[in-house]
JSON list of C-alpha atoms in Angstrom, two decimals:
[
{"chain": "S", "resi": 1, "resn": "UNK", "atom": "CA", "xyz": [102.69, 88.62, 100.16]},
{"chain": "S", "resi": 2, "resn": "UNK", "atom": "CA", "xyz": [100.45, 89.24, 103.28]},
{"chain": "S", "resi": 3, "resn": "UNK", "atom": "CA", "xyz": [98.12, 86.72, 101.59]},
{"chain": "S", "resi": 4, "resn": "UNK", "atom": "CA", "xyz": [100.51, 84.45, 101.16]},
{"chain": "S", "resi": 5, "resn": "UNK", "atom": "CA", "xyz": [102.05, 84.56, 104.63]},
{"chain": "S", "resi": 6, "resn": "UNK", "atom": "CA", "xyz": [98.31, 84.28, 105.95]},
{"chain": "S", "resi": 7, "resn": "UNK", "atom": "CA", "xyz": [97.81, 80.89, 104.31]},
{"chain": "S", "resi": 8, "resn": "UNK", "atom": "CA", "xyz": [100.94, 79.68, 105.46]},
{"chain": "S", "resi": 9, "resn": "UNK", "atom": "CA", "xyz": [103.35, 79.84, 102.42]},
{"chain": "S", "resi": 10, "resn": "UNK", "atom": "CA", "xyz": [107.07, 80.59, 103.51]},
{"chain": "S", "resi": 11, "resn": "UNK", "atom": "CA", "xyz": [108.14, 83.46, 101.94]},
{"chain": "S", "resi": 12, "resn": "UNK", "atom": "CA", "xyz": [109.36, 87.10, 103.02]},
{"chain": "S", "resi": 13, "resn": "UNK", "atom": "CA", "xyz": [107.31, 88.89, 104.82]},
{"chain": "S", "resi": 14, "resn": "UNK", "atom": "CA", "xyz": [106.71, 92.94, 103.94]},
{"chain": "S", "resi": 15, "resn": "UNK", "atom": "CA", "xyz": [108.00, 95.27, 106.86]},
{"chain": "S", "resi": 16, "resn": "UNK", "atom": "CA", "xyz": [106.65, 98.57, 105.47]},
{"chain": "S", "resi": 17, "resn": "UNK", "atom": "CA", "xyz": [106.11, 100.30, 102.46]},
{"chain": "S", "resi": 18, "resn": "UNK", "atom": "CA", "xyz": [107.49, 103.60, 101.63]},
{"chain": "S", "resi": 19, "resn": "UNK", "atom": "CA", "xyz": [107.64, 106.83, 99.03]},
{"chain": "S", "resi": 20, "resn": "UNK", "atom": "CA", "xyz": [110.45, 108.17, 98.00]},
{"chain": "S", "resi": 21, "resn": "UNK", "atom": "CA", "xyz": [110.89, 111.95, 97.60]},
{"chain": "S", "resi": 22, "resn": "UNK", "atom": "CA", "xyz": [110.44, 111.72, 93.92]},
{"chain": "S", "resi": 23, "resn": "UNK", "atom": "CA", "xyz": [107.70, 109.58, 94.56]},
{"chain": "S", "resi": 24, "resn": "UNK", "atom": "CA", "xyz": [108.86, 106.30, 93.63]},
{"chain": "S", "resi": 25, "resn": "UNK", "atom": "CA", "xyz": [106.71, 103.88, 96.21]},
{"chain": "S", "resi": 26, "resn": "UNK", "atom": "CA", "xyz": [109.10, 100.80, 97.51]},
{"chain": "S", "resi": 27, "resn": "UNK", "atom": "CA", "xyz": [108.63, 98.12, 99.61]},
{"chain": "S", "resi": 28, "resn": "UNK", "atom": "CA", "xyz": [111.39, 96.75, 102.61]},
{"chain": "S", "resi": 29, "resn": "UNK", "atom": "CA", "xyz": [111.09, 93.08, 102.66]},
{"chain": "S", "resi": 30, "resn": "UNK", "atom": "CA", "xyz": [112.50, 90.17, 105.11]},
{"chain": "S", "resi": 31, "resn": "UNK", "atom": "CA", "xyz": [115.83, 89.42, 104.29]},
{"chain": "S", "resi": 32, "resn": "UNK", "atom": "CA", "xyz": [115.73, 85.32, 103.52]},
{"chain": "S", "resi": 33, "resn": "UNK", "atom": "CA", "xyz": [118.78, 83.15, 104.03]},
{"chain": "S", "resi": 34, "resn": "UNK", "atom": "CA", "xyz": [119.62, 80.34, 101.77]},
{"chain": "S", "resi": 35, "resn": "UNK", "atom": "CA", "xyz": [120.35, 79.47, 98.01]},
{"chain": "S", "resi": 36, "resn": "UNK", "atom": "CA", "xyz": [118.03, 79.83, 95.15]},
{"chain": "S", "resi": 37, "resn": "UNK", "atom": "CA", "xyz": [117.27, 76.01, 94.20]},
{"chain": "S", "resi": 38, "resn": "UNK", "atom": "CA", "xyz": [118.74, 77.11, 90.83]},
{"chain": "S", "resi": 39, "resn": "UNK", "atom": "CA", "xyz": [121.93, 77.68, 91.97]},
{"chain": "S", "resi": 40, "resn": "UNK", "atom": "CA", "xyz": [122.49, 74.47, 94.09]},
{"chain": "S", "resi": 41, "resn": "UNK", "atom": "CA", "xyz": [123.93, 71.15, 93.14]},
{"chain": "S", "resi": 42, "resn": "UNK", "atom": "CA", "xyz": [121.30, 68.97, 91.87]},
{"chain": "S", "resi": 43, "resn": "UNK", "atom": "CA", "xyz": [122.22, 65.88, 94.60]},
{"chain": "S", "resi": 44, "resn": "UNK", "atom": "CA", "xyz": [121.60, 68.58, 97.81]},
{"chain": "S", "resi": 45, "resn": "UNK", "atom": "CA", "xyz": [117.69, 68.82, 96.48]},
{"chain": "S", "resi": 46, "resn": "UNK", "atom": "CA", "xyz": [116.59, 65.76, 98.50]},
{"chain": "S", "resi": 47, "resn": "UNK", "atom": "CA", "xyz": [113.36, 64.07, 97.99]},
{"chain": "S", "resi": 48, "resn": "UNK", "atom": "CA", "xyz": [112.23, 65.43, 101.62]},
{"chain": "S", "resi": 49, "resn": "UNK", "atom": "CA", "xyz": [112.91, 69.48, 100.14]},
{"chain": "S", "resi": 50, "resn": "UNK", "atom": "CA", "xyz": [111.27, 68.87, 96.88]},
{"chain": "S", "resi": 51, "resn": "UNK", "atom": "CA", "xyz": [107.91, 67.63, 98.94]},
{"chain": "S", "resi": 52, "resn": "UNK", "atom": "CA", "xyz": [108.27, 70.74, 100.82]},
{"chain": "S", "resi": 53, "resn": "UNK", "atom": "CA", "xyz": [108.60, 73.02, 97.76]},
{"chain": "S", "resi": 54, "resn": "UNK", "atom": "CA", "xyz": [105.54, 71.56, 96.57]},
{"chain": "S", "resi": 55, "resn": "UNK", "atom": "CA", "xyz": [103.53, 71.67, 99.67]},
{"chain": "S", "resi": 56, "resn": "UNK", "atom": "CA", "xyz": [104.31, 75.78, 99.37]},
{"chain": "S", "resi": 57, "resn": "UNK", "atom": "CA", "xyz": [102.90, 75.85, 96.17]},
{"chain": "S", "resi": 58, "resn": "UNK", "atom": "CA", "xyz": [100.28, 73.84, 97.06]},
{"chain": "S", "resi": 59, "resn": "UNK", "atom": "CA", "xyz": [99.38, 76.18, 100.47]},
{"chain": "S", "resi": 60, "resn": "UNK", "atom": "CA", "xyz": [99.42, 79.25, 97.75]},
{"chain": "S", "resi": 61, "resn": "UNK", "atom": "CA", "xyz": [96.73, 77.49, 95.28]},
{"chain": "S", "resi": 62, "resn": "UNK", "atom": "CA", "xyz": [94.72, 75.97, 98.13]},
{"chain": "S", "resi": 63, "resn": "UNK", "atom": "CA", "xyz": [94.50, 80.22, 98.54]},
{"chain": "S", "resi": 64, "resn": "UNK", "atom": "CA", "xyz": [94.13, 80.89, 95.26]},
{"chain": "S", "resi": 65, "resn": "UNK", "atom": "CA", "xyz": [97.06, 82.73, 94.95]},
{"chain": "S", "resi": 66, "resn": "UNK", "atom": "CA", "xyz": [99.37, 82.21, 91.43]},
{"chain": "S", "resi": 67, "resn": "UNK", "atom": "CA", "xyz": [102.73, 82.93, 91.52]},
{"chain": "S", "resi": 68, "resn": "UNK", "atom": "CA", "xyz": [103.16, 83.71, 87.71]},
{"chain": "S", "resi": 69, "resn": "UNK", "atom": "CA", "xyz": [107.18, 83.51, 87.84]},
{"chain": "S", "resi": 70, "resn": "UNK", "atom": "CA", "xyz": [107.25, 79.99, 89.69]},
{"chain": "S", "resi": 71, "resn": "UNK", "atom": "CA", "xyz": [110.97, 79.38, 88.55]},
{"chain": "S", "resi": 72, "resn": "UNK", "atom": "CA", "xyz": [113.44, 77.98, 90.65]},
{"chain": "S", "resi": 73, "resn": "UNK", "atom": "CA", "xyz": [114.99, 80.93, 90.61]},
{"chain": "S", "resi": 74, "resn": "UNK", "atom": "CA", "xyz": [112.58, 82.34, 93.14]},
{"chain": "S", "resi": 75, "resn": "UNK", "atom": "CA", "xyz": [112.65, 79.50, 95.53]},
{"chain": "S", "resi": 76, "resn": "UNK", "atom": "CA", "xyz": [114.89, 80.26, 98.19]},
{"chain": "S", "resi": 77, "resn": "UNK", "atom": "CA", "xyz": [116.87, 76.81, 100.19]},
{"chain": "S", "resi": 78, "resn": "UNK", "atom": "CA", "xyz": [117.99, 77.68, 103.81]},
{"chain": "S", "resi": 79, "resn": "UNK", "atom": "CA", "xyz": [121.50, 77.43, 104.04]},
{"chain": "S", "resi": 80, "resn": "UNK", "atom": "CA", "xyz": [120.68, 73.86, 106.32]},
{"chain": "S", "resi": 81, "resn": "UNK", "atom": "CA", "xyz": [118.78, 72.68, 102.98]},
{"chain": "S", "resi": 82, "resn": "UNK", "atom": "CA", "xyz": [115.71, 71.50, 105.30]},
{"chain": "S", "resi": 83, "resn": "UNK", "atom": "CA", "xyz": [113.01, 73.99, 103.71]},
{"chain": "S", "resi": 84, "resn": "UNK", "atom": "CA", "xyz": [112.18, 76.40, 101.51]},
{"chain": "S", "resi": 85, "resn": "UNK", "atom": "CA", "xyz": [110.98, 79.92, 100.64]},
{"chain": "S", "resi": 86, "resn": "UNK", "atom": "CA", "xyz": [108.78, 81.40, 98.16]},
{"chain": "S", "resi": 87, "resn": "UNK", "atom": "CA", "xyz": [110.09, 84.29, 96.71]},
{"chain": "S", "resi": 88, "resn": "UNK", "atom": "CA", "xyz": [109.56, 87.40, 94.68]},
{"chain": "S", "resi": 89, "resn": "UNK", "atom": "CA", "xyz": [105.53, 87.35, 95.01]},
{"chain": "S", "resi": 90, "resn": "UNK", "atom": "CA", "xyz": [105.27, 91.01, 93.40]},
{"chain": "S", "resi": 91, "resn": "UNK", "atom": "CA", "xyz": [103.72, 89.44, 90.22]},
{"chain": "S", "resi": 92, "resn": "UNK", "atom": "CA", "xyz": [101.28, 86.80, 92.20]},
{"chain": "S", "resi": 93, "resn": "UNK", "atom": "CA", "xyz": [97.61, 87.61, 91.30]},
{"chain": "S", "resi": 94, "resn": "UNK", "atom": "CA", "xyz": [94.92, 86.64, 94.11]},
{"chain": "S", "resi": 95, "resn": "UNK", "atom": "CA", "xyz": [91.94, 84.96, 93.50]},
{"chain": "S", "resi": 96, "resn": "UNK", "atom": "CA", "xyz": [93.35, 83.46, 90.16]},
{"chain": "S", "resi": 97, "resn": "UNK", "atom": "CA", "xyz": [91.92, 81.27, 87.63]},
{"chain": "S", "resi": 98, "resn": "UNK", "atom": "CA", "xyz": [92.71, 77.68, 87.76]},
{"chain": "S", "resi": 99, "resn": "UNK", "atom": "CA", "xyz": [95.02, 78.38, 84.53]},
{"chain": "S", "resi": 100, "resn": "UNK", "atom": "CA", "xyz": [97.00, 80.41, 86.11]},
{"chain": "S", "resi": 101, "resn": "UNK", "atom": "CA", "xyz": [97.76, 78.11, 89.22]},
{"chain": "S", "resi": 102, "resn": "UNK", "atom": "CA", "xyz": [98.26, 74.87, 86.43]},
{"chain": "S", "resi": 103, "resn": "UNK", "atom": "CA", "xyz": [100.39, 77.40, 84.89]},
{"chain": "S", "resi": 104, "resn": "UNK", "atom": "CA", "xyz": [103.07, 77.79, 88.15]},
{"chain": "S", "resi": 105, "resn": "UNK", "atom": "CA", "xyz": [102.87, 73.89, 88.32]},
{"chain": "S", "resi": 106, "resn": "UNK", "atom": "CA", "xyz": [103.97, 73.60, 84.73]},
{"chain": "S", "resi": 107, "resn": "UNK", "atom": "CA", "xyz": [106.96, 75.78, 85.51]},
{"chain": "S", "resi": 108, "resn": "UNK", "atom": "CA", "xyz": [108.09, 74.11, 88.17]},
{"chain": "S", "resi": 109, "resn": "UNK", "atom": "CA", "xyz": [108.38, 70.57, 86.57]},
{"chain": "S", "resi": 110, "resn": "UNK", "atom": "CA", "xyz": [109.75, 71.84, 84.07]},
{"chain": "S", "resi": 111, "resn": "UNK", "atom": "CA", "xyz": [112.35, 73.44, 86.08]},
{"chain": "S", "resi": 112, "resn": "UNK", "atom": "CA", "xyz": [112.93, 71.16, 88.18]},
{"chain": "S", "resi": 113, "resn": "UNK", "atom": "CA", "xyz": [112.78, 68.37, 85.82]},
{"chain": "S", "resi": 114, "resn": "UNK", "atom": "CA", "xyz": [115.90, 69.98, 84.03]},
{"chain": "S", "resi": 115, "resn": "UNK", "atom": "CA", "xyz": [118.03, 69.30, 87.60]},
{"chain": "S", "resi": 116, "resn": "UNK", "atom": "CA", "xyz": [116.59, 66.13, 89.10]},
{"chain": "S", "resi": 117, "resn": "UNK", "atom": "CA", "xyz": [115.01, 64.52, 86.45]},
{"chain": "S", "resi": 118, "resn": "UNK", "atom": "CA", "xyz": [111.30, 63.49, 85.49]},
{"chain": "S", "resi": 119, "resn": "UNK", "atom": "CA", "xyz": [110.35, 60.70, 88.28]},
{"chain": "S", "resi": 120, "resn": "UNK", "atom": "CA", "xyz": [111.20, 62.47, 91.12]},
{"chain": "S", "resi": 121, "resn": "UNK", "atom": "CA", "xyz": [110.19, 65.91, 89.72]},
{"chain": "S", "resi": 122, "resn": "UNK", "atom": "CA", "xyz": [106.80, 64.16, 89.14]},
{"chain": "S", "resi": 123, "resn": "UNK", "atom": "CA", "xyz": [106.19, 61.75, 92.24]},
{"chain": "S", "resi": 124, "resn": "UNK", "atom": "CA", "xyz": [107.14, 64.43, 94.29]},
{"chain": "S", "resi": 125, "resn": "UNK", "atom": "CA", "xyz": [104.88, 66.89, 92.70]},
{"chain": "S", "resi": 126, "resn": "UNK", "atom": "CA", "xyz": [101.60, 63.93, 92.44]},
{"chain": "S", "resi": 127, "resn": "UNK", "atom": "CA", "xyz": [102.62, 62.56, 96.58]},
{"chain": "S", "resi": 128, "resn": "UNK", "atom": "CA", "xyz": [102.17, 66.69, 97.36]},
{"chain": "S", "resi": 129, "resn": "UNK", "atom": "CA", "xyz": [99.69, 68.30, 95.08]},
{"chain": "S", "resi": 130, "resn": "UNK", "atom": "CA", "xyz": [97.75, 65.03, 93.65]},
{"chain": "S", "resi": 131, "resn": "UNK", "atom": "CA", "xyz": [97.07, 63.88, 90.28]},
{"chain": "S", "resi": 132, "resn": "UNK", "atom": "CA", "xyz": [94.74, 65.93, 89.37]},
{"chain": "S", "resi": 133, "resn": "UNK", "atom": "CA", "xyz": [96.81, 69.28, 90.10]},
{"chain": "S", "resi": 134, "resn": "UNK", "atom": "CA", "xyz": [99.71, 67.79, 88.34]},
{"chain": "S", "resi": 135, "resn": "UNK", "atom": "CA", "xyz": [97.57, 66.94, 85.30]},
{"chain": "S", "resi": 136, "resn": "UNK", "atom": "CA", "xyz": [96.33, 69.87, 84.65]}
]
């Protein structure tokens, strides 16, 4: 997550890490307002939020960071549905192969495919990440 945060990807940041007395280890993270982009009506995901969803992915591969549970069910929509977050990093692996990065892309148009439909899903993914990303 500190990665993350460092290459400017929205998403919670970690307050501390702790142990519990059984020795469970747990982290506290930022609480983030909003609505998972799965649970919102499809006509609230505006062309202007789905280019921002994208440009956080695209900030976490330019790091080469993969999420590896890209879903929409861990991107979080603030409650003014003007941005979002990335959530739920705890399975992200840094310095990631290429595959793995295509991978989160793949996900996501699916995903997102399913609510807006194919043109926008995809212009808004090749105006943000490029052809090439997209492609792959």
């Amino acid at each position: 997550m500190r990665e993350a945060r460092r290459a400017g990807v929205r998403c919670p940041e970690l307050l501390t890490v702790g142990t519990t007395d059984g020795g469970s280890v747990f982290l506290v993270l930022e609480l983030v307002e909003g609505t998972t982009a799965a649970d919102l009506d499809p006509d609230t995901l505006g062309d202007e939020l789905l280019d921002d969803l994208w440009t956080q992915v695209r900030l976490l591969h330019e790091a080469r960071i993969s999420h590896r549970s890209l879903g929409l069910g861990n991107v979080m929509v603030d409650p003014d549905r003007r941005w979002v977050s990335i959530l739920d990093l705890d399975e992200a692996e840094l310095a990631s192969a290429p595959r793995d990065r295509a991978r989160d892309v793949a996900e996501l148009l699916v995903d997102l495919s399913l609510i807006v439909g194919i043109d926008r899903t995809v212009g808004s993914a090749v105006r943000t990440l490029g052809d090439e990303a997209v492609a792959a």
